[in-house]
mmCIF file of C-alpha atoms and ligand atoms in Angstrom:
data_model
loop_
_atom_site.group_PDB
_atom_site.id
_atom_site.type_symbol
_atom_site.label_atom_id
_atom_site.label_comp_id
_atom_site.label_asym_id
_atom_site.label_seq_id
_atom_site.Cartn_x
_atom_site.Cartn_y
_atom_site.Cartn_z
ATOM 1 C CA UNK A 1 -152.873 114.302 -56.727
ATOM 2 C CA UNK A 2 -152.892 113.190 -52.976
ATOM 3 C CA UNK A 3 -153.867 115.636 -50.565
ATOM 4 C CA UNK A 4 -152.884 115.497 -47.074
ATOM 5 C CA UNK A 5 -152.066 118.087 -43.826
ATOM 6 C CA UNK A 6 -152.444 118.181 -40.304
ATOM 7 C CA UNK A 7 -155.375 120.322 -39.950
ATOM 8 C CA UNK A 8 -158.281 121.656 -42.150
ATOM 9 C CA UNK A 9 -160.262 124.679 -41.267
ATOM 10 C CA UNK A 10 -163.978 124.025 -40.732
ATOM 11 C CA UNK A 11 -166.932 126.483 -40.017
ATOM 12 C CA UNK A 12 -164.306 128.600 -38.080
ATOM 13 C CA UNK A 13 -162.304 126.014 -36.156
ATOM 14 C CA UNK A 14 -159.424 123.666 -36.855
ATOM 15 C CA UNK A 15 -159.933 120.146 -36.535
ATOM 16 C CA UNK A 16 -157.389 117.674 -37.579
ATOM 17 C CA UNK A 17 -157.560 116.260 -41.181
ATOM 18 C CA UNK A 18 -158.681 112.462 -40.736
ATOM 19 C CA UNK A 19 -162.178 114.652 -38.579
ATOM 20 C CA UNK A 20 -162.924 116.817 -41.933
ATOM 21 C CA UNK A 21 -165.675 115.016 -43.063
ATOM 22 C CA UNK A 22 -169.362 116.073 -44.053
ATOM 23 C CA UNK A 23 -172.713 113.906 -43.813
ATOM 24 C CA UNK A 24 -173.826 111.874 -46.798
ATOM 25 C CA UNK A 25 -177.067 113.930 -46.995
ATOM 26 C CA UNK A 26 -174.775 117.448 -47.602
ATOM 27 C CA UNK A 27 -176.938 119.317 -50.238
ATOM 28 C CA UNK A 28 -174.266 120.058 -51.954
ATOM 29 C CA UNK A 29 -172.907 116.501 -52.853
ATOM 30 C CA UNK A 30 -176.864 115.580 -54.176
ATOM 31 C CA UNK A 31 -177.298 119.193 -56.215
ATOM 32 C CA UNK A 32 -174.090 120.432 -57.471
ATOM 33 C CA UNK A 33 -173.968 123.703 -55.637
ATOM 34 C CA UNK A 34 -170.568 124.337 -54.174
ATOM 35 C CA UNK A 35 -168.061 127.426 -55.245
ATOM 36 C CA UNK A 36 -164.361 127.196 -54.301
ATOM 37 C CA UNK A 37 -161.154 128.703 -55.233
ATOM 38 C CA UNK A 38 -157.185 127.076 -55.667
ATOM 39 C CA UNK A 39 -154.475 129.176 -54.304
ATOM 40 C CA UNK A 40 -150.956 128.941 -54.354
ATOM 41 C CA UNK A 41 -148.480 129.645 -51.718
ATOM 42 C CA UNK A 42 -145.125 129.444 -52.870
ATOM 43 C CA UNK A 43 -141.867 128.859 -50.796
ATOM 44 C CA UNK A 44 -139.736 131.865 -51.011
ATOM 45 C CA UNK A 45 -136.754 132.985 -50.068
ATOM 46 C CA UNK A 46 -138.316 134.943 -46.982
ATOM 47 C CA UNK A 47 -140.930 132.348 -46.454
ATOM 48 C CA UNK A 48 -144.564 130.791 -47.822
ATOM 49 C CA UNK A 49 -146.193 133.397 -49.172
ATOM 50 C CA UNK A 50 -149.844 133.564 -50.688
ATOM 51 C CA UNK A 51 -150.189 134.482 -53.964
ATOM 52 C CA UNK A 52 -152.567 136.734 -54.923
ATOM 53 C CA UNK A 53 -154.712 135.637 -51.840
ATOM 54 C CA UNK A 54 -157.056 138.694 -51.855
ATOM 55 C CA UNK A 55 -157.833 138.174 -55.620
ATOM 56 C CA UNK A 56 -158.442 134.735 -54.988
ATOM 57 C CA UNK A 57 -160.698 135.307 -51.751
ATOM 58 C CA UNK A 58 -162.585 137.973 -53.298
ATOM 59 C CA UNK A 59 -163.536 135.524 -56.618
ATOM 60 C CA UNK A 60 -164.662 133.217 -54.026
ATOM 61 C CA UNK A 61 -166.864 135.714 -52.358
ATOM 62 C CA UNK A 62 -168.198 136.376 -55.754
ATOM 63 C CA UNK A 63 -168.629 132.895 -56.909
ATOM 64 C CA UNK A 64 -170.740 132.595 -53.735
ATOM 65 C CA UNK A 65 -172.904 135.407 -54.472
ATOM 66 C CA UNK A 66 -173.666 134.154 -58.309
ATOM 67 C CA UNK A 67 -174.782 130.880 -57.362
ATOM 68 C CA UNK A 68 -176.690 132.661 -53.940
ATOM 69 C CA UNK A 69 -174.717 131.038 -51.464
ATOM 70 C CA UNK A 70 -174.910 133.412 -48.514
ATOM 71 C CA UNK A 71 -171.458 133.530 -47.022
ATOM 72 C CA UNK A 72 -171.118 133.629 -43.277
ATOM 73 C CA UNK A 73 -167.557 135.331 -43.429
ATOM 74 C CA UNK A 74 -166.567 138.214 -44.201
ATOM 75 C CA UNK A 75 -163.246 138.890 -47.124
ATOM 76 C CA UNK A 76 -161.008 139.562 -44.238
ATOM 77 C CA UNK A 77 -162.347 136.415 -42.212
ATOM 78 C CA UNK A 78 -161.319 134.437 -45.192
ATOM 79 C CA UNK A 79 -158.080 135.556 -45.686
ATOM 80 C CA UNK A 80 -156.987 135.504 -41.877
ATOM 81 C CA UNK A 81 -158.187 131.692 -41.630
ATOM 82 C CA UNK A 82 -156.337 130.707 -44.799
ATOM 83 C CA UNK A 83 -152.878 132.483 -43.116
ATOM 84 C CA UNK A 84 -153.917 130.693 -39.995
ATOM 85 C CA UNK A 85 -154.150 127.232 -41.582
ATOM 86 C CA UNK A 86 -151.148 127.601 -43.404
ATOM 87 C CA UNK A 87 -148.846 128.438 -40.332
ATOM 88 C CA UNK A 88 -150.550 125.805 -38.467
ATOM 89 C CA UNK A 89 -149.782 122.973 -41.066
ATOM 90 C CA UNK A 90 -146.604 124.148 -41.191
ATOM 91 C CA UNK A 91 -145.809 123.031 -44.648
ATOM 92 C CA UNK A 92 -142.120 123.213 -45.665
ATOM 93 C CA UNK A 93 -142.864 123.266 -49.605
ATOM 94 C CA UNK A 94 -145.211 124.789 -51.818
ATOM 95 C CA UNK A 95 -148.688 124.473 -50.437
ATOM 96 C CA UNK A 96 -152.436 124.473 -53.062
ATOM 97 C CA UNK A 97 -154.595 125.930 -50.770
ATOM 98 C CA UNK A 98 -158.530 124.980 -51.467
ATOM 99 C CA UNK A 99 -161.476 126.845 -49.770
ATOM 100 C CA UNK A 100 -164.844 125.713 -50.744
ATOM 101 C CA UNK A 101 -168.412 127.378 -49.538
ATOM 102 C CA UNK A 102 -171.333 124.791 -49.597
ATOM 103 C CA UNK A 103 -174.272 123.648 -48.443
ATOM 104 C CA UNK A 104 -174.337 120.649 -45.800
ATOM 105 C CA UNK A 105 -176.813 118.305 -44.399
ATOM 106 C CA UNK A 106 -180.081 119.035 -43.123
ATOM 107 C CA UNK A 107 -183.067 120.231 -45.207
ATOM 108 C CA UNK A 108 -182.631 118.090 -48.983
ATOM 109 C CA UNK A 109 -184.895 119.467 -51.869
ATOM 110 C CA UNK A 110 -183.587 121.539 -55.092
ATOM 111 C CA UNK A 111 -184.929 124.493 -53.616
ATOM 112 C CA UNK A 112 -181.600 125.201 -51.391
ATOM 113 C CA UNK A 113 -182.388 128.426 -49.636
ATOM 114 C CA UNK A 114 -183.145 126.690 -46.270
ATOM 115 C CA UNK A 115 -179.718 123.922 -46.537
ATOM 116 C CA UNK A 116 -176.969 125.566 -43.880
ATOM 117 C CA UNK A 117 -174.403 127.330 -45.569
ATOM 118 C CA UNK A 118 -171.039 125.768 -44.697
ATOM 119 C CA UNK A 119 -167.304 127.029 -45.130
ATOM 120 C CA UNK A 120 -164.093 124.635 -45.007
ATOM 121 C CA UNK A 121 -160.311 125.312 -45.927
ATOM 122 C CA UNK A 122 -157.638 122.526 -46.917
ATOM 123 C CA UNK A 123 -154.178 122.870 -47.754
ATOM 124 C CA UNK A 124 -152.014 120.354 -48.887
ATOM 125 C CA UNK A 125 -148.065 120.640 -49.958
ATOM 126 C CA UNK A 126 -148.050 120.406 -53.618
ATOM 127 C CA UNK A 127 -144.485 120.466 -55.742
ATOM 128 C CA UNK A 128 -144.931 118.838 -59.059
ATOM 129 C CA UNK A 129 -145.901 120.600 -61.649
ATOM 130 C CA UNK A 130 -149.728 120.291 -62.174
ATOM 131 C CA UNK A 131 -149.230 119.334 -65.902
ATOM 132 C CA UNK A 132 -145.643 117.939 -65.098
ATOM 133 C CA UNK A 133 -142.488 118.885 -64.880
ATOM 134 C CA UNK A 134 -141.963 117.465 -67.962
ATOM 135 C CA UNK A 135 -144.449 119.625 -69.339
ATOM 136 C CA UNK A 136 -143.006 122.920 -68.078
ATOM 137 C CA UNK A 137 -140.073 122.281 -70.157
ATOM 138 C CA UNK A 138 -141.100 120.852 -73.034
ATOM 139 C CA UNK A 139 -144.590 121.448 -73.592
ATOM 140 C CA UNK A 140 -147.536 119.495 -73.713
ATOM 141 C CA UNK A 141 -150.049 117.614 -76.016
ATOM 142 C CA UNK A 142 -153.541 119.343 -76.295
ATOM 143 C CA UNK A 143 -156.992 117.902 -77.758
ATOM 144 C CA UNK A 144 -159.884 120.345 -79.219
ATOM 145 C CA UNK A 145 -162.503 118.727 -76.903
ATOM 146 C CA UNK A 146 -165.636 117.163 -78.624
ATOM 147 C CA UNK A 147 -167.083 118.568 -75.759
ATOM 148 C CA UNK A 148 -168.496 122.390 -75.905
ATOM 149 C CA UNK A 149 -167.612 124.494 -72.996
ATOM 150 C CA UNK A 150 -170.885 125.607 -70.513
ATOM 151 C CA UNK A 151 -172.810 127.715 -72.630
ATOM 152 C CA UNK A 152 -173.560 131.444 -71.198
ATOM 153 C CA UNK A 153 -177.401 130.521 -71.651
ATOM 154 C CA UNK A 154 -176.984 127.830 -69.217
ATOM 155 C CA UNK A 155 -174.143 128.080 -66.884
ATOM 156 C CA UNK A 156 -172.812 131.180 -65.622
ATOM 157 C CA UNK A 157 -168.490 130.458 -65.711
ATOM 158 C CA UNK A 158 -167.322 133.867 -63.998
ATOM 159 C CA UNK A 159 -168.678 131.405 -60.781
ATOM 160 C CA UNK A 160 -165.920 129.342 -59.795
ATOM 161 C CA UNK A 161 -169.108 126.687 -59.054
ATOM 162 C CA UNK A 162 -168.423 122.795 -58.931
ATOM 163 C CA UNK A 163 -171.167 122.194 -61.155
ATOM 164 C CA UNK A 164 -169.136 123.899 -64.247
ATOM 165 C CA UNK A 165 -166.660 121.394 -63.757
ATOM 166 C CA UNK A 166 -168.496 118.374 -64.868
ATOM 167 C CA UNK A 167 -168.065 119.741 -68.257
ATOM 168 C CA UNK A 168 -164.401 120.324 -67.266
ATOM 169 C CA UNK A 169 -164.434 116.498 -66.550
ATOM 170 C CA UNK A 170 -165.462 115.249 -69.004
ATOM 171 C CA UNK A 171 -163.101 117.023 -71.665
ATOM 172 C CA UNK A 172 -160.374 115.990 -69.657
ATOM 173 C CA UNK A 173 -160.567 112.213 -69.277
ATOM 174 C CA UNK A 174 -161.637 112.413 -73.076
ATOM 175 C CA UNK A 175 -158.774 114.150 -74.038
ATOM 176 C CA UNK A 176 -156.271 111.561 -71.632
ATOM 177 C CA UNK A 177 -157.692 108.748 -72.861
ATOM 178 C CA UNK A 178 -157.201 109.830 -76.726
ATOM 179 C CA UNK A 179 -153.131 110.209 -75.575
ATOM 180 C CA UNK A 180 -153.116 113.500 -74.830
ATOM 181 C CA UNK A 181 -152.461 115.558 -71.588
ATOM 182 C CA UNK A 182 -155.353 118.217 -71.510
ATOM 183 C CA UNK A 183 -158.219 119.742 -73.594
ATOM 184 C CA UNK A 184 -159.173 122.906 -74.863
ATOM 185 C CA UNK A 185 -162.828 123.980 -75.305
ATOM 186 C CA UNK A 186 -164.396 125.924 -77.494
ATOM 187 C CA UNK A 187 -167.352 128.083 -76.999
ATOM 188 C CA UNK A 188 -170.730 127.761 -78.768
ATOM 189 C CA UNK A 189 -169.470 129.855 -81.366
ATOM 190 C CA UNK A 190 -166.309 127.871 -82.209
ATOM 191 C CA UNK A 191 -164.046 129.634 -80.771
ATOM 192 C CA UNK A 192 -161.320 128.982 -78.272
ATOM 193 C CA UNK A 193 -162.821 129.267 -74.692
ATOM 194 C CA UNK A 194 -160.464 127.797 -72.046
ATOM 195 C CA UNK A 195 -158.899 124.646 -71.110
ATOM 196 C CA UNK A 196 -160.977 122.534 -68.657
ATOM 197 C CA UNK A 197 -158.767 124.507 -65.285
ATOM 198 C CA UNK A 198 -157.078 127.030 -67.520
ATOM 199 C CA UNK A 199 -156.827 130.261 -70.023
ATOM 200 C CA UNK A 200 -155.202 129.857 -73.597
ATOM 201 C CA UNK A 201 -152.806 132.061 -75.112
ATOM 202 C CA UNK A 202 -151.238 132.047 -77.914
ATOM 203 C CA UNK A 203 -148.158 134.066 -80.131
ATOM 204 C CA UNK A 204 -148.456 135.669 -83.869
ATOM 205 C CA UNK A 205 -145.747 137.571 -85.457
ATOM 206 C CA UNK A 206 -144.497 138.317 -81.910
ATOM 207 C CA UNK A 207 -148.382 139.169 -80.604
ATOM 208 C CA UNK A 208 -149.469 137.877 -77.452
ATOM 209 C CA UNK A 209 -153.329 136.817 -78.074
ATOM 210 C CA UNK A 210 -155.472 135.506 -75.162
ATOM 211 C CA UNK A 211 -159.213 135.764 -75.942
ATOM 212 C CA UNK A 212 -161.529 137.879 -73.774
ATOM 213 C CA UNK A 213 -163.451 136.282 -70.290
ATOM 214 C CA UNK A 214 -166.747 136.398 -72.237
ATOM 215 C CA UNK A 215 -167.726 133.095 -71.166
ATOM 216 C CA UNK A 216 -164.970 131.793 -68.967
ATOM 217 C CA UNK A 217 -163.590 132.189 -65.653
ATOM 218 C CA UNK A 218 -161.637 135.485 -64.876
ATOM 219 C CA UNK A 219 -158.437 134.175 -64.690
ATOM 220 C CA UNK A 220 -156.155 135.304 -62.056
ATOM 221 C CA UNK A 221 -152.813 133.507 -63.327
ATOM 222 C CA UNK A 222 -154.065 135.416 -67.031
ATOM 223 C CA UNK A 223 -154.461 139.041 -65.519
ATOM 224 C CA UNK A 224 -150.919 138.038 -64.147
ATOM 225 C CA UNK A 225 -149.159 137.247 -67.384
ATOM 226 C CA UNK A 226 -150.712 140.112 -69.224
ATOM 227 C CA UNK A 227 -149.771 142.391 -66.260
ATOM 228 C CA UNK A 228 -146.196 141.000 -66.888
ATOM 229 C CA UNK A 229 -146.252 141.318 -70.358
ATOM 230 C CA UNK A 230 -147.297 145.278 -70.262
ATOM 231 C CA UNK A 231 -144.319 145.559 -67.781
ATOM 232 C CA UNK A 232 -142.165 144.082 -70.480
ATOM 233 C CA UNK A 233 -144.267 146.532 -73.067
ATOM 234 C CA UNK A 234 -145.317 143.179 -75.206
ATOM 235 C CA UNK A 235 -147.847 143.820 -77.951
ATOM 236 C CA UNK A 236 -150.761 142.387 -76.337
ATOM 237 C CA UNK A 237 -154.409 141.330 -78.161
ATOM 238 C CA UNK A 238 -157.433 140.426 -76.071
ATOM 239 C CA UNK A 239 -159.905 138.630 -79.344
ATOM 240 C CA UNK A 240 -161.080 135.831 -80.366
ATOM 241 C CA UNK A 241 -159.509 132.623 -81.557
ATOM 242 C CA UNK A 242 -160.686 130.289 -83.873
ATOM 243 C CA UNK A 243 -159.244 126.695 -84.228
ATOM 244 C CA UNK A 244 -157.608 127.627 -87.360
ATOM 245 C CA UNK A 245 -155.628 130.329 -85.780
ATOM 246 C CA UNK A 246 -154.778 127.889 -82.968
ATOM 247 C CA UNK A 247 -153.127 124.976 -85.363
ATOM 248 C CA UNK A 248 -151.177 127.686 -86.951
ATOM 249 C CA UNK A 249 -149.801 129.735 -83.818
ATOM 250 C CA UNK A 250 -146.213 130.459 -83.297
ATOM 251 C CA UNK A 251 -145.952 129.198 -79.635
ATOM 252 C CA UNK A 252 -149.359 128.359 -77.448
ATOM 253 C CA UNK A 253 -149.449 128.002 -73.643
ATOM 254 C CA UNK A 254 -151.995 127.622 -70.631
ATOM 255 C CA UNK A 255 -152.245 129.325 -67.297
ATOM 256 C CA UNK A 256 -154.102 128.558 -64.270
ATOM 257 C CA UNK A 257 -153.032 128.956 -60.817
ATOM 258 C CA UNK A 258 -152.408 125.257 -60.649
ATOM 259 C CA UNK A 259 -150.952 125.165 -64.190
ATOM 260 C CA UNK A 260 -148.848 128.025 -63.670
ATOM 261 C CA UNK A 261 -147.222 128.658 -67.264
ATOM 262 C CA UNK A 262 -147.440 125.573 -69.260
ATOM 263 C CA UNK A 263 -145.993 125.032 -73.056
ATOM 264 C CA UNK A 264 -148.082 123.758 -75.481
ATOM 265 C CA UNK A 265 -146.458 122.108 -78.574
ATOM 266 C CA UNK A 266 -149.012 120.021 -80.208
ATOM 267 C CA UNK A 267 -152.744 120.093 -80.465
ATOM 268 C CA UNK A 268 -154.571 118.086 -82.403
ATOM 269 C CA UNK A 269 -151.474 116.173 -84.258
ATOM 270 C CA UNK A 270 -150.584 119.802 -85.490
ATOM 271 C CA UNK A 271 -147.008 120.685 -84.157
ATOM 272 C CA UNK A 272 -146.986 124.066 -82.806
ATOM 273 C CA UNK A 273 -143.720 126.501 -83.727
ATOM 274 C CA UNK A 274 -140.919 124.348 -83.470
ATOM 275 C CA UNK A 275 -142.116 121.583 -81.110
ATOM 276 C CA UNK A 276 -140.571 122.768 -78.500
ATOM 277 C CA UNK A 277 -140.940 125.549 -75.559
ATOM 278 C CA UNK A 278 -141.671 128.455 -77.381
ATOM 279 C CA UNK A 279 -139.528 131.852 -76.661
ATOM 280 C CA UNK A 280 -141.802 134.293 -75.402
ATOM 281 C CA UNK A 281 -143.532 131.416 -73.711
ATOM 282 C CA UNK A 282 -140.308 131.214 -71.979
ATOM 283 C CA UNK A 283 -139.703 134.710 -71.312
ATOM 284 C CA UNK A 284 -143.216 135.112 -69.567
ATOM 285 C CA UNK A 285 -142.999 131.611 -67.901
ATOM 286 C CA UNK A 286 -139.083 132.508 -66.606
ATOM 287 C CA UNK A 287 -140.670 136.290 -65.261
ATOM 288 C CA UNK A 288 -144.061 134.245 -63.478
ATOM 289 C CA UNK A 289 -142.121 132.628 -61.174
ATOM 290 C CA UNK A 290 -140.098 135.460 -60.599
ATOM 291 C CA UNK A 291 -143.241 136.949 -59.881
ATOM 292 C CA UNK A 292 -144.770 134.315 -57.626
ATOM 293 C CA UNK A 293 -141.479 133.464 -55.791
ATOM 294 C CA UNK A 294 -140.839 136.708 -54.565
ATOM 295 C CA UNK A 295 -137.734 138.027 -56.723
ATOM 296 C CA UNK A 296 -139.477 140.712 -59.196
ATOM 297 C CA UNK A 297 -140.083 143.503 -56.685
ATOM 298 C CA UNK A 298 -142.620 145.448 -59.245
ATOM 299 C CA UNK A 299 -145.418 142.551 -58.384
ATOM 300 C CA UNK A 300 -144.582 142.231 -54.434
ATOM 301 C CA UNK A 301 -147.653 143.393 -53.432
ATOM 302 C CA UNK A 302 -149.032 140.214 -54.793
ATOM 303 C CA UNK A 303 -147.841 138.172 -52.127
ATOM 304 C CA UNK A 304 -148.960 137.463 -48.645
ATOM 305 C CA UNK A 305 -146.445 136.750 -46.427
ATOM 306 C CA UNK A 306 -147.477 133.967 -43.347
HETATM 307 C C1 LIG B 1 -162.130 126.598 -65.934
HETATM 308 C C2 LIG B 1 -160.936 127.370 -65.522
HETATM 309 N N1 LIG B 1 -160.473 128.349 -66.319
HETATM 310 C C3 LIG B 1 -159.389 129.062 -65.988
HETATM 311 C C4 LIG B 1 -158.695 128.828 -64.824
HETATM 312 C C5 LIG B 1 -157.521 129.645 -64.456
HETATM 313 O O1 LIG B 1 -157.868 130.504 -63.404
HETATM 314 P P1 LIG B 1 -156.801 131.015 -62.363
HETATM 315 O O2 LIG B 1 -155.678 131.565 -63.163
HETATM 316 O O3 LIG B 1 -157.492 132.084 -61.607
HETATM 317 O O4 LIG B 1 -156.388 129.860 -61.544
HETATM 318 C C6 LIG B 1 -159.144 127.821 -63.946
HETATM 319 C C7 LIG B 1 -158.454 127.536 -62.697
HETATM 320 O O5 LIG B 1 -158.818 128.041 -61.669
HETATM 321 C C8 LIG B 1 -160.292 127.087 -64.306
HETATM 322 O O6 LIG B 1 -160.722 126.101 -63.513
#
């Protein structure tokens, strides 16, 4: 994915994109401390529009304060500079936007406390599908990673944190080098977790089943599709899934902001349903862009118009 714009937001001004750049010595870069956040801003019909961009800026606040990384800006602060940015780029397609809080140059050491607190906000156009079009329609090919997703005795997930996604990493270029397009990871337990930038679902005898945040990220693109699925009274089931239960699902599909609603139709050489894009992954992926382009007035007060 090649990111490019005209200007970046840094520490509260805009500079063009070729000047954001950050010292070799930024803490951050030597300790793994960093939280950020990915944001969508889809191209409606009355304009680019944010979704979800409160949600999204409050996580980041939180991820900030979980992995004590004191802020300088306020929630409101946030939000204004990321509307700012995107009117200034003036992007004529769907935009990823990517704010990140870390620490930069200046005082090295694990002990971070003292290591400046910095703030920057990119935004780049982004139209393909993050898992390909391809994969929208048709599904994709999923590997159980061999690697076990960040324990809750050692990493704390609800953080959006940089460091979590070495483990994210790792599963990944394991699971595209095997042949396949993206893993899932289980917990220590065994059972399903998340994928290594998104949440799991899957359908039984017509019931949606997504397991609970325990250990993962709280999904924003999840609390979406469930709040669609309520809307369209689907019998929903927040539990646990063990691998079992995944090989012999009617339909499975991701969601992450980037990921949107993505088919699944085989994991681990086991073909899921019919192969193909299941139904009610259909249905829900047909109503989420409704929902994030603007044309399902019931969620409009999810979107930020610039
Ligand atoms: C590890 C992980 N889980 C889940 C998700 C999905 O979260 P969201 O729907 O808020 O983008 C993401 C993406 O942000 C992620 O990186």
């Amino acid at each position: 994915m090649k990111a490019d714009a005209k200007k970046v937001w840094m520490d509260g001004k805009i500079v063009d994109f070729k000047d954001a750049t950050v010292h070799i010595l930024t803490h951050s870069l030597h300790y793994g401390n960093a939280v950020f956040e990915g944001t969508r801003a889809y191209k409606t019909e009355k304009g680019l529009a944010i979704f979800r961009l409160q949600d999204h800026t409050k996580r980041l606040l939180e991820s900030a304060k979980i992995t004590l990384l004191n802020c300088p800006y306020s929630q409101a602060e946030l939000e204004k500079a990321q509307i700012e940015l995107l009117r200034l780029n003036e992007f004529n397609k769907n935009v990823y936007i990517r704010p990140i809080i870390y620490l930069g140059d200046g005082e090295m050491g694990v002990y971070h406390i003292k290591a400046p607190v910095r703030v920057a906000i990119a935004a780049w156009q982004m139209d393909a599908a993050y898992l390909g079009d391809e994969g929208l329609k048709k599904g994709i090919k999923v590997k159980i990673s061999s690697f076990m997703r960040n324990s809750a005795k050692s990493s704390m997930n609800k953080a959006k944190a940089s460091a979590n996604y070495l483990n994210s990493q790792l599963a990944k270029f394991e699971a595209i080098d095997a042949g396949y397009e993206e893993a899932l990871l289980l917990d220590e337990e065994g059972f399903v977790s998340e994928g290594t930038g998104e949440c799991f679902f899957i359908v039984k005898n017509g019931v949606l089943i997504t397991p609970p945040n325990d250990f993962t990220l709280r999904s924003i693109t999840q609390d979406t599709v469930l709040k669609i699925a309520r809307h369209l009274n689907l019998p929903i089931l927040r539990q646990r899934i063990s691998r079992d239960e995944v090989y012999t699902a009617d339909e499975a599909f991701f969601t992450g902001t980037a990921a949107e609603v993505t088919p699944i139709s085989n994991i681990d050489a086991r073909i899921i349903g019919s192969g193909e894009r299941g139904e009610l992954t259909k249905r829900l992926q047909d109503a989420y862009f409704d929902v994030v382009y603007g044309r399902d007035d019931a969620f409009n007060s999810m979107l930020t118009y610039i």
